[in-house]
mmCIF file of C-alpha atoms in Angstrom:
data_model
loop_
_atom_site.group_PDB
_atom_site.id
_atom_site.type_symbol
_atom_site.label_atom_id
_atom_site.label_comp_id
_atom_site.label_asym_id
_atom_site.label_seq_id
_atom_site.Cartn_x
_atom_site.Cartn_y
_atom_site.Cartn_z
ATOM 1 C CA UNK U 210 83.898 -108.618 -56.151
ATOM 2 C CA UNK U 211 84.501 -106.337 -58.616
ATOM 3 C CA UNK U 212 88.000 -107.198 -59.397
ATOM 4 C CA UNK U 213 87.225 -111.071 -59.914
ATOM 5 C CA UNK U 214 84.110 -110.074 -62.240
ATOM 6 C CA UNK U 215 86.740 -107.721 -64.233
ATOM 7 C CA UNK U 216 88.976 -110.683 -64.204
ATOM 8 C CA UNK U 217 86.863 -113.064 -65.846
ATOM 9 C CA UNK U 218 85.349 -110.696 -68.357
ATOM 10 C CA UNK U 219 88.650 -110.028 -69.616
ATOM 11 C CA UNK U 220 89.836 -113.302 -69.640
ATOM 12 C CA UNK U 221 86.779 -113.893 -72.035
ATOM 13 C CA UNK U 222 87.710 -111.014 -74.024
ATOM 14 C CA UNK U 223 91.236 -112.252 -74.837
ATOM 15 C CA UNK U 224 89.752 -115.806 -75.881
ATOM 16 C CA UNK U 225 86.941 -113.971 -78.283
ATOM 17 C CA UNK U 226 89.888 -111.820 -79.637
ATOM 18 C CA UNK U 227 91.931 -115.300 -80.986
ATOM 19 C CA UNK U 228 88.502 -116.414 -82.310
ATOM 20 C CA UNK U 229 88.101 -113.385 -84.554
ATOM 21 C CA UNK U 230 91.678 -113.600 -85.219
ATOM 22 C CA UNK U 231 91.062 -117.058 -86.310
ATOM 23 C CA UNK U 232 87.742 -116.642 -88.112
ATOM 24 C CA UNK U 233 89.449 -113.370 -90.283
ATOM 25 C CA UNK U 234 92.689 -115.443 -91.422
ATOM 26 C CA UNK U 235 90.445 -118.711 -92.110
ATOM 27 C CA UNK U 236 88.020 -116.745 -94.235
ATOM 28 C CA UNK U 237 90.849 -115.268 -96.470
ATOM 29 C CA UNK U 238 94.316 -115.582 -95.716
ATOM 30 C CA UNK U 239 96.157 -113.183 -97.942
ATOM 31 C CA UNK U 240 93.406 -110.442 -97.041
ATOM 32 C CA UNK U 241 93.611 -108.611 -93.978
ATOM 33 C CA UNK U 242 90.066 -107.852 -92.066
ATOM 34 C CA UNK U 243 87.930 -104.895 -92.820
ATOM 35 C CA UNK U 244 88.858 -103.242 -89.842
ATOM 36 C CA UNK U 245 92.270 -103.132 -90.205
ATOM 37 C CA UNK U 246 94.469 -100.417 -91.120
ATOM 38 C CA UNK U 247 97.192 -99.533 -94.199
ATOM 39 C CA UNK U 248 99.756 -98.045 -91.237
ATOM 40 C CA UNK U 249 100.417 -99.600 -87.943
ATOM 41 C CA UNK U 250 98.152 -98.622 -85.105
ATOM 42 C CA UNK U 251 99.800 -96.466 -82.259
ATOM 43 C CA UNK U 252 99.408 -99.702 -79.635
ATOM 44 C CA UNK U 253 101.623 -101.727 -82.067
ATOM 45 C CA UNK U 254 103.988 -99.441 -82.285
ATOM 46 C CA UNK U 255 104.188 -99.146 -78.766
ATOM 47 C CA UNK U 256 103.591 -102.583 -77.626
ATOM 48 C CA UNK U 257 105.624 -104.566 -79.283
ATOM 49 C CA UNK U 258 105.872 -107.357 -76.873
ATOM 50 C CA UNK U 259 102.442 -108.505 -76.983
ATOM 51 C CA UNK U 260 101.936 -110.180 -79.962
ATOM 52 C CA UNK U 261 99.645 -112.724 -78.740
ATOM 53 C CA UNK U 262 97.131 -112.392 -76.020
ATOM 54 C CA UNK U 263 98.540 -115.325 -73.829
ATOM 55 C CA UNK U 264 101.591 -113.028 -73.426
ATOM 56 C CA UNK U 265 99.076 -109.819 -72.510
ATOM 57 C CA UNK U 266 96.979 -112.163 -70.145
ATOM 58 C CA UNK U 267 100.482 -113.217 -68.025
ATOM 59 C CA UNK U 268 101.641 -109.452 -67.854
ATOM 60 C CA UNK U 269 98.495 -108.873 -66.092
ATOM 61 C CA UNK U 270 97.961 -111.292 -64.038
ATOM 62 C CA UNK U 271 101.613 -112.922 -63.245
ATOM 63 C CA UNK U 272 103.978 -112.785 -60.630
ATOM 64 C CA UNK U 273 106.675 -110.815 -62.170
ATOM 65 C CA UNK U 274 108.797 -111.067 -58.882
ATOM 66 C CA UNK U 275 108.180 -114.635 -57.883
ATOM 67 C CA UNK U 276 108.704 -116.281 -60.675
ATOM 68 C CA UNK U 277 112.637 -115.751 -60.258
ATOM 69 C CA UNK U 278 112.334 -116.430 -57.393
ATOM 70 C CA UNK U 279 110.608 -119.370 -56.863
ATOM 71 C CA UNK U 280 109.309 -120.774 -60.454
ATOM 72 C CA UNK U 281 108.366 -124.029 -59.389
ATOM 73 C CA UNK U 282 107.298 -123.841 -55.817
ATOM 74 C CA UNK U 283 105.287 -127.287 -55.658
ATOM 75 C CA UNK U 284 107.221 -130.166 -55.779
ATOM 76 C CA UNK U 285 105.780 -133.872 -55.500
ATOM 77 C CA UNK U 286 102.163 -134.950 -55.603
ATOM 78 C CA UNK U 287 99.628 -132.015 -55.205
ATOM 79 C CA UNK U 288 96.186 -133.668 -53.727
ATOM 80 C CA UNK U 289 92.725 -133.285 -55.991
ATOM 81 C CA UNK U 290 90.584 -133.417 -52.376
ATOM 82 C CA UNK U 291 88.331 -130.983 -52.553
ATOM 83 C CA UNK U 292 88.066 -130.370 -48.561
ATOM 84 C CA UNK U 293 91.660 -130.155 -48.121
ATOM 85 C CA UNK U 294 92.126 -127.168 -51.531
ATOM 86 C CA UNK U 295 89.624 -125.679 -49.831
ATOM 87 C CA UNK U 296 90.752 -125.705 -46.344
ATOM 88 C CA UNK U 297 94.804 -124.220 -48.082
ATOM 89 C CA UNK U 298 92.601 -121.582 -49.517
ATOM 90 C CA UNK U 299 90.975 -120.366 -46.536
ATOM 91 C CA UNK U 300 94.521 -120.701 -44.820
ATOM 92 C CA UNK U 301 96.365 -118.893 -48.009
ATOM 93 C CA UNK U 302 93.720 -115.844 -47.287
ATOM 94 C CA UNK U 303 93.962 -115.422 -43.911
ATOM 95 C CA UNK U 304 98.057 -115.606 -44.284
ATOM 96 C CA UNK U 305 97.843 -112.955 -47.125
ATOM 97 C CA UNK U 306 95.903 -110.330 -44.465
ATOM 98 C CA UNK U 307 97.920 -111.237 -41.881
ATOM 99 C CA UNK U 308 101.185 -110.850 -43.707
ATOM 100 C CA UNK U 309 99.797 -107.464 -44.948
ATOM 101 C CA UNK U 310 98.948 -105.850 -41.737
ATOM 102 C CA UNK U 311 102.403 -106.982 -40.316
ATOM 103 C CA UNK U 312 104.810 -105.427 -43.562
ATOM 104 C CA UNK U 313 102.283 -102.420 -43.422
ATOM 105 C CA UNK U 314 102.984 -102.040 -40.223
ATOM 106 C CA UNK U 315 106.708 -102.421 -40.744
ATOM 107 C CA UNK U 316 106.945 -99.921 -43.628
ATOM 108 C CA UNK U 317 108.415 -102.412 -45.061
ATOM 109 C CA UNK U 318 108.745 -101.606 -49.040
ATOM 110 C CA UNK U 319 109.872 -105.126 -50.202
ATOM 111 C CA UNK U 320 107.330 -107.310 -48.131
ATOM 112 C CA UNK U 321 104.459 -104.832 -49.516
ATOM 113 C CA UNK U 322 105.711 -105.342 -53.069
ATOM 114 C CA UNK U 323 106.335 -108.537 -52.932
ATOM 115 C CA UNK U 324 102.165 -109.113 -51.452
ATOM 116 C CA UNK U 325 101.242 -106.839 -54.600
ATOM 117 C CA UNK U 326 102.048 -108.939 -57.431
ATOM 118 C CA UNK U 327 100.486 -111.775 -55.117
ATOM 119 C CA UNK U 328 97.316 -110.131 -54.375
ATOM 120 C CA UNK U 329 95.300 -111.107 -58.101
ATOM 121 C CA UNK U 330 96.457 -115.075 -56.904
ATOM 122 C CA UNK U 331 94.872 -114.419 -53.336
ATOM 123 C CA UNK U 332 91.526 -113.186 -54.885
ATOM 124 C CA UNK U 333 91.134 -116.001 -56.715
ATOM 125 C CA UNK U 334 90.796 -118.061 -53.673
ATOM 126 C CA UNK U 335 87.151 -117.103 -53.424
ATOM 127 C CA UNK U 336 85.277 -119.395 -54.809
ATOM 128 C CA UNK U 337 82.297 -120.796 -52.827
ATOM 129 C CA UNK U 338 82.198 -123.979 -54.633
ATOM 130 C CA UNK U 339 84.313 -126.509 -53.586
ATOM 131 C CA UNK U 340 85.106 -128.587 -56.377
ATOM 132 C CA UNK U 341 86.034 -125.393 -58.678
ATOM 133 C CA UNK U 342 89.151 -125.209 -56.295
ATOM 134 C CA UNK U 343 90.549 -128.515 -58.174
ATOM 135 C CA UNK U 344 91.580 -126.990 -60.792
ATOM 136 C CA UNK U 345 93.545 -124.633 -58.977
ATOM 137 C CA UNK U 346 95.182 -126.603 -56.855
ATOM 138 C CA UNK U 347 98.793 -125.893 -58.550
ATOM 139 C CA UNK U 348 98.267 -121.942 -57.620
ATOM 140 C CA UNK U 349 96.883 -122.925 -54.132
ATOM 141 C CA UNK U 350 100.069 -125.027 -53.304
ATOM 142 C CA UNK U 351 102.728 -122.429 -54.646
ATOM 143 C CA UNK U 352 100.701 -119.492 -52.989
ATOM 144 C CA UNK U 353 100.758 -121.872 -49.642
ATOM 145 C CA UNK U 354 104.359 -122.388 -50.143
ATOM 146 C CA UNK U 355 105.383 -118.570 -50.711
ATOM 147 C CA UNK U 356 103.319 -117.239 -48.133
ATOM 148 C CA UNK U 357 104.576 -119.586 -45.306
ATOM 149 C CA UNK U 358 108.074 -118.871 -46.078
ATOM 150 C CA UNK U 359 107.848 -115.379 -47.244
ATOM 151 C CA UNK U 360 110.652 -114.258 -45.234
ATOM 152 C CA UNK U 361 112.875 -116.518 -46.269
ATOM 153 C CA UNK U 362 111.682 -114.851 -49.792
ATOM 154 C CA UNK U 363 112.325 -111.316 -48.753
ATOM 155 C CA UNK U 364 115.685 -112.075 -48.212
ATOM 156 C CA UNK U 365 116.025 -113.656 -51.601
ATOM 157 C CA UNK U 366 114.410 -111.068 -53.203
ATOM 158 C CA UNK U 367 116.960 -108.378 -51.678
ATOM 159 C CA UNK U 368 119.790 -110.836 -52.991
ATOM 160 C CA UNK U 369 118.196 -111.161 -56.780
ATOM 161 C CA UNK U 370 116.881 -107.770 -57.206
ATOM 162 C CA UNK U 371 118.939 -105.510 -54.805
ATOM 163 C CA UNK U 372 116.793 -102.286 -53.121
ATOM 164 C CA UNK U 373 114.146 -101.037 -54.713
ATOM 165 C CA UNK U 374 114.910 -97.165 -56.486
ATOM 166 C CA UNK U 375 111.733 -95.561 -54.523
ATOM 167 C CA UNK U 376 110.961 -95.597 -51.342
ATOM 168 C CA UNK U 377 107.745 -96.788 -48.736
ATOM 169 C CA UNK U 378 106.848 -93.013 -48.815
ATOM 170 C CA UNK U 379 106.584 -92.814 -52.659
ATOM 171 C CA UNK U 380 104.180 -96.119 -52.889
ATOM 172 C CA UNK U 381 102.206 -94.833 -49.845
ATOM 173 C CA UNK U 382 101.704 -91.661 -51.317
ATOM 174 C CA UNK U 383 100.414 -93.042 -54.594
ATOM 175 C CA UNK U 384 98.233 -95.656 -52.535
ATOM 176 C CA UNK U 385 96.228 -92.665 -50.867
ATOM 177 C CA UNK U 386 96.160 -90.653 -54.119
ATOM 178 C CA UNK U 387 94.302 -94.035 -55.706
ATOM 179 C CA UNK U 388 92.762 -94.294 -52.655
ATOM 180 C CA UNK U 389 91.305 -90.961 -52.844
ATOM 181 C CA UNK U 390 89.526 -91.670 -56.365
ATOM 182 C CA UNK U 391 88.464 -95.123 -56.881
ATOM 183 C CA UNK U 392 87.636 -96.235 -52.871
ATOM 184 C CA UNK U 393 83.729 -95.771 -54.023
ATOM 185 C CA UNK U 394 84.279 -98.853 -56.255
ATOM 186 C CA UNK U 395 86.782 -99.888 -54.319
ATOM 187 C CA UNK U 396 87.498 -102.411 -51.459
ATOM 188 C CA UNK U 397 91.288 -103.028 -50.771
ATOM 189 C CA UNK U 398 90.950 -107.275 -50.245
ATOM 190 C CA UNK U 399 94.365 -107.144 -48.109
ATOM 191 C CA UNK U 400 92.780 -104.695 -46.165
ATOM 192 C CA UNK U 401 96.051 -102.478 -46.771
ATOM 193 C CA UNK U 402 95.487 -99.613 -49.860
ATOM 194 C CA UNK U 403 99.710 -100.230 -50.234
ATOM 195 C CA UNK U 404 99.273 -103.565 -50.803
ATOM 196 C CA UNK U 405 96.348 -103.317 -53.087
ATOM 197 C CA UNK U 406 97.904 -100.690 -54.961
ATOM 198 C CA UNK U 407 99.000 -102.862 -58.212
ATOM 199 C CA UNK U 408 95.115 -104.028 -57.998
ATOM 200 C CA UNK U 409 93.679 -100.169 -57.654
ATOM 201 C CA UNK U 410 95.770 -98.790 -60.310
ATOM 202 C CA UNK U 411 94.122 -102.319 -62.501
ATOM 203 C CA UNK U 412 90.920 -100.667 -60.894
ATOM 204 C CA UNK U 413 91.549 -97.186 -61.895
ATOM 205 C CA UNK U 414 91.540 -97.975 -65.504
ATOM 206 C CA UNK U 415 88.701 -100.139 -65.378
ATOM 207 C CA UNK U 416 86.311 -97.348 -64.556
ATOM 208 C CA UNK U 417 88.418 -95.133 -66.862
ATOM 209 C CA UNK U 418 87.586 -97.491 -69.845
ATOM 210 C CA UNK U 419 84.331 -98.541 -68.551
ATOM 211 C CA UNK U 420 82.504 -95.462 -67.975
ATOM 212 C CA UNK U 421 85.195 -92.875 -68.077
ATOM 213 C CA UNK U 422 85.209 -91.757 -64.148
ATOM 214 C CA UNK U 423 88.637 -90.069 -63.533
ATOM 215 C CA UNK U 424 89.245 -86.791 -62.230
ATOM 216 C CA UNK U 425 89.408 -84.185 -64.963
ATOM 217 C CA UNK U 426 92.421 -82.475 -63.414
ATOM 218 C CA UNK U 427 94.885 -85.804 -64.436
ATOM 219 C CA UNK U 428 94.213 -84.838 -68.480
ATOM 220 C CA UNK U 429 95.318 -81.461 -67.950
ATOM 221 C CA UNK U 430 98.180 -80.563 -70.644
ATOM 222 C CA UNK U 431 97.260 -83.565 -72.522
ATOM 223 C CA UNK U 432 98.128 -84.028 -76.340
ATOM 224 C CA UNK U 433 98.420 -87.079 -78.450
ATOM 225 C CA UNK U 434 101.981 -86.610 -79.385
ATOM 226 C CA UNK U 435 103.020 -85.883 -76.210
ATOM 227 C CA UNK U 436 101.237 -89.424 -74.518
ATOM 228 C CA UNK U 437 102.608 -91.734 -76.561
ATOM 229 C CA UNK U 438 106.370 -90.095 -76.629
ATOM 230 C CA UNK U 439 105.287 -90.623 -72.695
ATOM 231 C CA UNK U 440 103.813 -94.053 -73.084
ATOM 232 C CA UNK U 441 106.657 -95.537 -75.594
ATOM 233 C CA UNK U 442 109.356 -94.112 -73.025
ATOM 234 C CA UNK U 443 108.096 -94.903 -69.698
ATOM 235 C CA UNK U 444 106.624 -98.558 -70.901
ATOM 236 C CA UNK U 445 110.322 -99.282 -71.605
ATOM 237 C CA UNK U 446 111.940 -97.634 -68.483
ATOM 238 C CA UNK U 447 109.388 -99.830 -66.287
ATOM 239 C CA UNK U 448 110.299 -103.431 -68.147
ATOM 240 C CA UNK U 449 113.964 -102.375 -67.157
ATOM 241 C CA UNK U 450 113.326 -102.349 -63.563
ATOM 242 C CA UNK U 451 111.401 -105.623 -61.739
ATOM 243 C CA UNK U 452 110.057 -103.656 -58.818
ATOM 244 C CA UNK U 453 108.953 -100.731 -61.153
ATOM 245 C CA UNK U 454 107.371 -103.950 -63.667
ATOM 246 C CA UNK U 455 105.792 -105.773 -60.644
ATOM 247 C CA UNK U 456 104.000 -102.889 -59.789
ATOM 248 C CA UNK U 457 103.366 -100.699 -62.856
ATOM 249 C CA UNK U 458 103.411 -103.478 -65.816
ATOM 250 C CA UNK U 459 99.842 -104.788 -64.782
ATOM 251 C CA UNK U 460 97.945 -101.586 -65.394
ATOM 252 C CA UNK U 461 99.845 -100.868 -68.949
ATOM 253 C CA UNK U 462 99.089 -104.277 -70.160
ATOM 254 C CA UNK U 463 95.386 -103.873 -69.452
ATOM 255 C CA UNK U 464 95.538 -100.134 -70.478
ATOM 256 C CA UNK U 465 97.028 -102.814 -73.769
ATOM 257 C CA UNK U 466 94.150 -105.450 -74.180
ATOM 258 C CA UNK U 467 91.644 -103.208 -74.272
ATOM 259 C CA UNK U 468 92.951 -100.851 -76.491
ATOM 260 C CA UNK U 469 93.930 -103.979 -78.904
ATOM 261 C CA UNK U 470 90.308 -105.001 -78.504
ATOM 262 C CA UNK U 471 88.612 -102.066 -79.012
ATOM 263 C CA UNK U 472 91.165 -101.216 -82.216
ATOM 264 C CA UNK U 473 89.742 -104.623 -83.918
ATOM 265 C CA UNK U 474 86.097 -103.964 -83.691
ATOM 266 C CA UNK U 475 85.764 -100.318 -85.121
ATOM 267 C CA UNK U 476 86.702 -98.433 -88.057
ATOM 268 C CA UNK U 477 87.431 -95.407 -85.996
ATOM 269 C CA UNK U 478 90.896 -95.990 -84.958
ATOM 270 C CA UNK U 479 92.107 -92.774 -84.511
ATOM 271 C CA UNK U 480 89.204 -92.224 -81.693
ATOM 272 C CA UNK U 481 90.203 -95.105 -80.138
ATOM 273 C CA UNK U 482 94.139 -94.383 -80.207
ATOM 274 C CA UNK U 483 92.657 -91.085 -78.533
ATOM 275 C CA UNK U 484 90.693 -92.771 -75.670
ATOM 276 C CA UNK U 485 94.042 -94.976 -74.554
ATOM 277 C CA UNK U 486 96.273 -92.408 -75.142
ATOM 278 C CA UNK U 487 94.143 -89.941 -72.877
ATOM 279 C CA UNK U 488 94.101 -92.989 -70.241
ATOM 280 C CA UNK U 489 97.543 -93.324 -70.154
ATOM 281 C CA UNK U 490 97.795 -89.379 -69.820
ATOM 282 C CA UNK U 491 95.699 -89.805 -66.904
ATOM 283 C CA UNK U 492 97.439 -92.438 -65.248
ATOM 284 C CA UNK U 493 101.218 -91.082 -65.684
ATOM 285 C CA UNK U 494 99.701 -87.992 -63.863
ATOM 286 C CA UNK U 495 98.281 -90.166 -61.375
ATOM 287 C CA UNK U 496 101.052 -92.540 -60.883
ATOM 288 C CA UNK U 497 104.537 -89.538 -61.733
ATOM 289 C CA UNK U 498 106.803 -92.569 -62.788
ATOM 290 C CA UNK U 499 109.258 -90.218 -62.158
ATOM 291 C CA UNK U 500 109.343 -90.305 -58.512
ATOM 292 C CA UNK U 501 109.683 -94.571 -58.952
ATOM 293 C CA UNK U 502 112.972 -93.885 -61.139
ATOM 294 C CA UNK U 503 111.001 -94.504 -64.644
ATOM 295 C CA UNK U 504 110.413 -91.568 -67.005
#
């Protein structure tokens, strides 16, 4: 799947950014590298929560609504038998479709959230071989655990978080816009384009970055100045809000490694600051934060 392949390559881009990291300061310590600049790039001023990539990695891939919720999920002794991890994996798949088709079917805006910032855990289910499953077996018990109580979870969530500021309609709407542009490259692995929606918009950028295939008509009116006054302001106003950070922090942290990697392997900052800042243009016109009570 393309997501998974995405997944891993970026997860070995984070680890090859510490080693050059590593290799630079070892070589001379009181010299910065080659590559760096006299002023602070545009990403650091904007992103000033990710100074290391372990804190990137989590904004993309965690569970920014669980883990309140529910941080430790899997009590007691978690079994290393292959056969049975694989058997909660299967299980943990087929729950996550079936609980999607039911809250789609419901309209019902916290279940469908709530199965977003779970969907990157689901995908990771699919592995054919059996003994690679060990060493997620902590993620296939807590994922087991959530999704065969996820009621019981709505209800909390409602109690810790309160109602959401948008509405089913506005994260619909935005699902069929994505839907619209990326469902070439695109499978939704709920089966639900609202529930895959935190995945698309990861997916939208992706082909942004990788080969730049995003409808001309979301750069219109774009400037530099004017997309990172945007970016700084609307990065913050989404950390302020969970359902809002669930949903849209994913996309801005990866919209945030890549920029941080391409920014340390090219002397050309100011082309790359221009590439991310044009992405981000792109996907605030895509995504109107506005209408989601950020921006």
């Amino acid at each position: 799947m393309v997501m998974a392949v995405r997944k891993a390559y970026l997860g070995l881009i984070l680890v090859l950014i510490l080693l050059v990291g590593y290799v630079s300061i070892g070589r001379n310590p009181s010299k910065p590298p080659s590559s760096s600049r006299e002023k602070p790039s545009i990403f650091l001023k904007i992103f000033t929560d990710y100074e290391t990539n372990s804190t990137i990695n989590r904004a993309i891939n965690g569970n920014h609504l669980w883990d309140k919720l529910d941080p430790n999920p899997c009590n007691g002794t978690i079994t290393t038998n292959a056969t049975v991890l694989n058997q909660t994996a299967r299980e943990n798949i087929e729950l996550f479709r079936n609980l999607s088709a039911r809250e789609e079917s419901r309209r019902d805006l916290i279940g469908v959230l709530l199965l977003n910032d779970l969907r990157e855990d689901v995908g990771g289910m699919i592995i054919k071989k059996k003994w690679a499953l060990i060493g997620l077996r902590d993620d296939i018990c807590a994922l087991n655990e959530r999704l065969r109580n996820f009621d019981a979870y709505k209800e909390k969530a409602l109690e810790v978080y309160g109602e959401p500021k948008f509405s089913y309609e506005d994260l619909y709407n935005l699902s069929m816009e994505l839907k619209a542009i990326v469902s070439d490259t695109y499978r939704p692995f709920s089966g639900s384009w609202v529930v895959d929606t935190r995945s698309a918009l990861l997916h939208f950028l992706y082909r942004g970055i990788s080969n730049g295939s995003i409808p001309d008509y979301l750069f219109a009116n774009y400037s530099p100045e004017k997309s990172a006054a945007t970016l700084k302001r609307v990065y913050n106003e989404i950390r302020a809000d969970p359902y809002a950070e669930a949903l849209f922090g994913p996309s801005l942290a990866y919209l945030a490694a890549w920029w941080k990697y391409e920014d340390m392997h090219t002397t050309n900052h100011e082309a790359v600051d221009d590439k991310y800042l044009r992405l981000f243009w792109a996907w605030y016109n895509l995504v109107r934060p506005e209408r989601f009570g950020c921006g």
